[in-house]
XYZ file of C-alpha atoms in Angstrom:
349
model
C -105.169 315.700 -44.225
C -105.308 317.313 -47.655
C -102.725 316.641 -50.337
C -101.810 320.318 -50.252
C -100.747 320.124 -46.609
C -99.427 316.564 -46.594
C -97.174 316.716 -49.646
C -94.711 319.423 -50.531
C -94.724 321.342 -53.791
C -92.923 319.303 -56.402
C -93.711 316.045 -54.594
C -93.194 312.994 -56.774
C -95.405 310.452 -55.101
C -98.293 310.953 -57.517
C -96.319 311.062 -60.759
C -96.231 307.321 -61.348
C -92.442 307.205 -61.030
C -90.667 304.410 -59.189
C -88.221 306.134 -56.848
C -86.094 305.036 -53.923
C -86.795 308.256 -52.074
C -89.248 311.126 -52.062
C -87.952 314.377 -53.451
C -86.132 316.063 -50.597
C -83.279 318.515 -50.424
C -80.048 318.720 -48.486
C -80.064 322.142 -46.847
C -76.466 321.702 -45.588
C -77.344 323.073 -42.149
C -74.037 321.897 -40.693
C -72.097 324.075 -43.133
C -74.266 327.067 -42.245
C -73.793 326.489 -38.513
C -70.025 326.265 -38.998
C -70.054 329.656 -40.724
C -72.176 331.134 -37.930
C -69.725 329.864 -35.311
C -66.661 330.972 -37.272
C -67.969 334.511 -37.693
C -69.745 334.646 -34.327
C -72.732 335.705 -36.425
C -75.691 337.430 -34.791
C -77.715 338.045 -37.955
C -78.372 335.255 -40.473
C -80.128 335.876 -43.792
C -81.821 333.129 -45.806
C -82.907 333.527 -49.432
C -84.968 330.906 -51.275
C -86.124 330.734 -54.915
C -89.840 331.207 -55.521
C -90.706 327.505 -55.575
C -89.053 326.875 -52.209
C -90.032 329.949 -50.186
C -92.653 327.853 -48.437
C -89.824 325.782 -46.950
C -88.152 328.861 -45.453
C -89.862 328.916 -42.027
C -89.119 325.234 -41.406
C -85.454 325.689 -42.313
C -85.331 328.704 -40.000
C -86.868 326.611 -37.201
C -84.223 323.908 -37.694
C -81.430 326.471 -37.617
C -82.749 328.062 -34.427
C -82.159 324.758 -32.686
C -78.508 324.774 -33.791
C -77.334 328.379 -33.450
C -76.973 330.581 -30.336
C -80.209 331.929 -28.848
C -79.183 335.535 -29.470
C -78.847 334.976 -33.229
C -81.581 336.463 -35.434
C -82.672 334.618 -38.562
C -84.237 336.666 -41.376
C -86.011 335.394 -44.482
C -85.755 337.320 -47.745
C -89.123 338.109 -49.286
C -87.607 339.507 -52.460
C -88.310 337.631 -55.707
C -85.547 335.173 -56.556
C -85.141 333.384 -59.876
C -81.439 332.557 -60.025
C -77.942 332.951 -58.642
C -77.911 336.372 -60.313
C -80.844 337.436 -58.136
C -79.293 338.076 -54.720
C -81.074 340.133 -52.069
C -78.215 342.599 -51.686
C -80.112 344.713 -49.131
C -80.420 341.760 -46.739
C -76.953 340.484 -47.600
C -75.333 343.764 -46.480
C -77.198 343.643 -43.160
C -76.355 340.093 -42.115
C -73.224 338.392 -40.850
C -74.018 335.171 -42.729
C -76.108 335.175 -45.904
C -77.318 331.889 -47.402
C -78.665 331.578 -50.936
C -80.547 328.330 -51.567
C -81.324 326.578 -54.835
C -78.531 327.733 -57.125
C -74.827 327.161 -57.629
C -72.335 330.037 -57.281
C -72.085 332.389 -60.231
C -69.071 334.138 -58.814
C -66.541 333.268 -56.123
C -67.352 335.229 -52.986
C -66.923 334.818 -49.252
C -70.020 336.924 -48.602
C -72.539 334.282 -49.691
C -73.024 330.629 -48.793
C -74.554 328.922 -51.813
C -76.576 325.777 -51.071
C -77.519 324.228 -54.448
C -80.164 321.865 -53.024
C -79.193 318.783 -54.986
C -82.091 316.508 -55.876
C -82.037 312.831 -54.968
C -84.323 311.878 -57.846
C -83.060 308.863 -59.779
C -82.040 309.879 -63.312
C -81.169 306.590 -65.025
C -84.806 305.460 -65.556
C -85.653 308.568 -67.592
C -82.349 308.421 -69.502
C -83.118 304.831 -70.410
C -86.437 305.989 -71.825
C -84.690 308.844 -73.663
C -82.540 306.344 -75.568
C -85.591 305.654 -77.741
C -85.637 309.313 -78.823
C -81.896 309.866 -79.203
C -80.218 308.746 -82.400
C -78.800 305.224 -81.845
C -75.209 305.063 -80.665
C -74.361 302.748 -83.571
C -75.340 305.483 -86.054
C -74.610 308.693 -84.116
C -72.266 307.994 -81.203
C -71.563 311.619 -80.240
C -74.000 313.170 -77.750
C -73.804 316.319 -75.675
C -74.950 316.108 -72.064
C -76.261 319.027 -70.003
C -78.319 319.484 -66.851
C -79.283 322.052 -64.218
C -77.730 322.749 -60.816
C -80.223 320.509 -58.979
C -79.050 317.400 -60.839
C -75.311 318.111 -61.037
C -74.735 315.602 -58.227
C -75.825 312.899 -60.708
C -73.893 314.204 -63.695
C -71.120 311.619 -63.631
C -73.732 308.902 -63.228
C -75.497 310.219 -66.351
C -72.244 310.262 -68.309
C -71.281 306.708 -67.346
C -74.762 305.402 -68.142
C -74.579 306.804 -71.687
C -70.992 305.657 -72.226
C -71.895 302.142 -71.124
C -74.444 302.124 -73.914
C -71.979 303.067 -76.605
C -72.201 306.852 -76.682
C -69.228 309.204 -76.821
C -70.378 311.848 -74.344
C -69.238 315.404 -75.106
C -69.225 317.907 -72.246
C -67.645 321.206 -71.327
C -67.959 324.039 -68.851
C -69.409 326.964 -70.736
C -68.050 330.197 -69.270
C -67.555 332.036 -65.970
C -71.296 332.337 -65.405
C -71.485 328.558 -65.042
C -70.105 326.703 -62.029
C -70.004 323.140 -63.346
C -69.109 321.234 -66.480
C -72.293 320.432 -68.368
C -74.382 322.979 -66.468
C -76.920 325.211 -68.205
C -78.809 328.231 -66.903
C -81.990 329.830 -68.174
C -79.800 332.527 -69.702
C -76.668 330.597 -70.704
C -76.246 327.440 -72.778
C -72.547 327.653 -73.553
C -71.988 324.179 -72.079
C -73.938 322.730 -75.015
C -71.427 324.129 -77.498
C -69.855 320.717 -78.055
C -68.989 318.702 -81.211
C -72.203 316.667 -81.274
C -75.332 316.901 -83.417
C -77.590 315.821 -80.559
C -77.816 316.959 -76.940
C -79.519 315.286 -74.007
C -80.892 317.724 -71.444
C -81.694 316.092 -68.103
C -83.892 318.297 -65.960
C -87.315 319.760 -65.367
C -89.184 322.371 -67.342
C -89.063 323.320 -71.004
C -87.489 326.767 -70.843
C -83.887 325.602 -70.497
C -83.994 323.118 -73.403
C -86.020 325.579 -75.489
C -83.325 328.206 -75.073
C -80.705 325.566 -75.752
C -82.421 324.619 -79.023
C -82.658 328.295 -80.006
C -79.008 328.942 -79.161
C -77.915 325.808 -81.037
C -80.484 325.354 -83.833
C -78.326 322.782 -85.594
C -78.636 320.335 -82.692
C -81.323 317.736 -81.935
C -82.279 318.483 -78.307
C -83.905 315.687 -76.310
C -85.486 316.552 -72.950
C -85.376 313.892 -70.229
C -87.383 315.184 -67.271
C -86.749 312.945 -64.219
C -89.237 314.859 -62.055
C -92.286 314.516 -64.294
C -91.087 311.291 -65.945
C -91.444 312.660 -69.481
C -89.221 312.535 -72.570
C -89.830 315.103 -75.308
C -87.975 316.891 -78.109
C -87.416 320.647 -77.905
C -89.667 322.362 -80.448
C -88.987 326.053 -81.048
C -91.719 326.692 -83.654
C -94.385 328.069 -81.281
C -91.832 330.171 -79.440
C -90.416 331.596 -82.672
C -93.887 332.596 -83.890
C -94.473 334.456 -80.624
C -91.193 336.331 -80.896
C -91.659 337.212 -84.588
C -95.110 338.531 -83.691
C -93.698 340.785 -80.970
C -91.050 342.151 -83.329
C -93.625 342.931 -86.020
C -95.872 344.762 -83.553
C -92.921 346.913 -82.466
C -91.789 347.950 -85.949
C -93.989 351.069 -85.922
C -92.973 352.086 -82.401
C -91.734 355.658 -81.932
C -91.188 355.910 -78.162
C -89.101 353.145 -76.620
C -88.643 352.298 -72.964
C -85.189 350.787 -72.343
C -85.290 348.612 -69.244
C -82.155 348.437 -67.113
C -82.439 345.878 -64.319
C -80.686 346.907 -61.104
C -80.331 343.347 -59.755
C -76.684 342.537 -59.140
C -76.264 339.861 -61.801
C -78.687 341.099 -64.459
C -77.575 344.587 -65.399
C -76.200 345.188 -68.891
C -75.452 348.886 -68.623
C -73.291 349.185 -71.736
C -75.976 347.525 -73.842
C -78.642 349.887 -72.531
C -76.389 352.873 -73.220
C -75.763 351.770 -76.810
C -79.490 351.656 -77.482
C -80.012 355.106 -75.946
C -77.162 356.635 -77.926
C -78.624 355.371 -81.179
C -82.234 356.432 -80.584
C -83.343 359.918 -79.523
C -86.800 358.538 -78.747
C -85.536 355.945 -76.266
C -85.863 356.478 -72.510
C -83.979 354.609 -69.781
C -86.176 353.003 -67.107
C -84.366 351.487 -64.103
C -86.123 348.767 -62.120
C -85.310 345.825 -59.903
C -88.382 343.658 -60.553
C -89.732 344.037 -64.104
C -93.453 343.245 -64.244
C -96.321 344.196 -66.580
C -98.097 346.197 -63.847
C -95.042 348.307 -63.070
C -94.670 349.341 -66.715
C -98.336 349.968 -67.457
C -98.219 353.656 -66.527
C -95.315 354.436 -68.864
C -96.505 355.992 -72.117
C -94.293 353.980 -74.465
C -94.984 352.252 -77.764
C -92.624 349.368 -77.004
C -89.963 348.236 -74.544
C -86.553 346.631 -74.886
C -85.331 344.594 -71.931
C -81.593 344.488 -71.199
C -82.157 342.484 -67.997
C -82.902 338.798 -67.596
C -83.954 337.250 -70.944
C -86.684 335.259 -69.200
C -88.593 338.474 -68.495
C -89.088 338.829 -72.237
C -89.573 335.203 -73.197
C -91.650 333.983 -70.231
C -93.759 337.061 -69.575
C -93.582 338.842 -72.941
C -97.222 338.249 -73.937
C -98.426 339.707 -70.607
C -97.003 343.197 -71.216
C -99.431 345.779 -72.604
C -96.901 346.831 -75.256
C -94.317 344.749 -77.141
C -91.367 343.700 -74.960
C -88.272 342.828 -76.980
C -84.783 341.532 -76.328
C -81.866 343.767 -77.454
C -81.382 341.613 -80.552
C -85.061 341.812 -81.437
C -84.944 345.578 -80.971
C -82.226 345.831 -83.619
C -84.515 343.985 -86.024
C -87.563 346.123 -85.179
C -85.733 349.409 -85.857
C -84.271 348.107 -89.109
C -80.651 347.634 -88.091
C -80.719 343.849 -88.587
C -82.679 341.492 -90.888
C -85.581 339.452 -89.539
C -83.603 336.269 -90.158
C -81.101 337.258 -87.470
C -83.584 336.652 -84.641
C -81.999 334.490 -81.952
C -82.291 333.672 -78.260
C -80.977 336.304 -75.840
C -78.276 334.982 -73.505
C -76.045 336.254 -70.694
C -72.302 335.693 -70.551
C -69.860 336.530 -67.796
C -70.692 337.518 -64.222
C -70.986 340.920 -62.564
């Protein structure tokens, strides 16, 4: 049997980590079944983030064994990158709608959120991160943040650091965030704490990179328990990329203003402000913003009022400069180049 078929995506068995368990998720099937029974549901919708769509059919199979035979289970094929990215079409056509992989962004009885908490041990990587953090004897204050998948270990992280002499500073950012100490790819308000250093426990570099951009005065240490790596957030390469995009857009005459129609990503007022201030700006409404879908528009540059990750992750792939609203203000001369900062979302929808 090949590794591709034997091990799931994100499997930890070949990373060299010493773990008690393989990386598995709690799909909370009992809670879903209870909702189906309570509502006498006949149509059940399941939505998974991109990295877990491959698990969808197996979860559906498990549910079929637990729900009435006349119930229909539907899998969303729409792209999904966060709690702001609900498949509203499917949601409106099901009696029970389940969104996997993210914590609630807004209280609602229409959606069952299953965060899929990870069972990866976090203390080994935090122990390694102590070598990169400033010593507790010299700098006792430390901010602590993580993602939804590791929130079940947050108190364990806090206690571990406190036992080693640190004064752990945490807060819940704003209404877009469900938990104290939680960060999203578009919101780092939980890191706004009275500490000069912040420990981010989680996978990937985008979250801590945005955190370091949003809070440039803080020393951001990344402790990745999945890949068993400790690094320091370095914004230099990212900043060069963004400055380059702004410079290329400074001579632009025709602007495409992207308004994202996804439920949690639309900033209508922001898009309108740009249009009102520029006679050569044109509103383009889209749900999924991709380079191919914009290629046929005859624009000199674009400004994205939707998810910031569209600009930062995929920016170099667009055929014309793709800017954030703040970068747009710099490109058209309304703000100085020094004002460039990370684009973030606040509040819900």
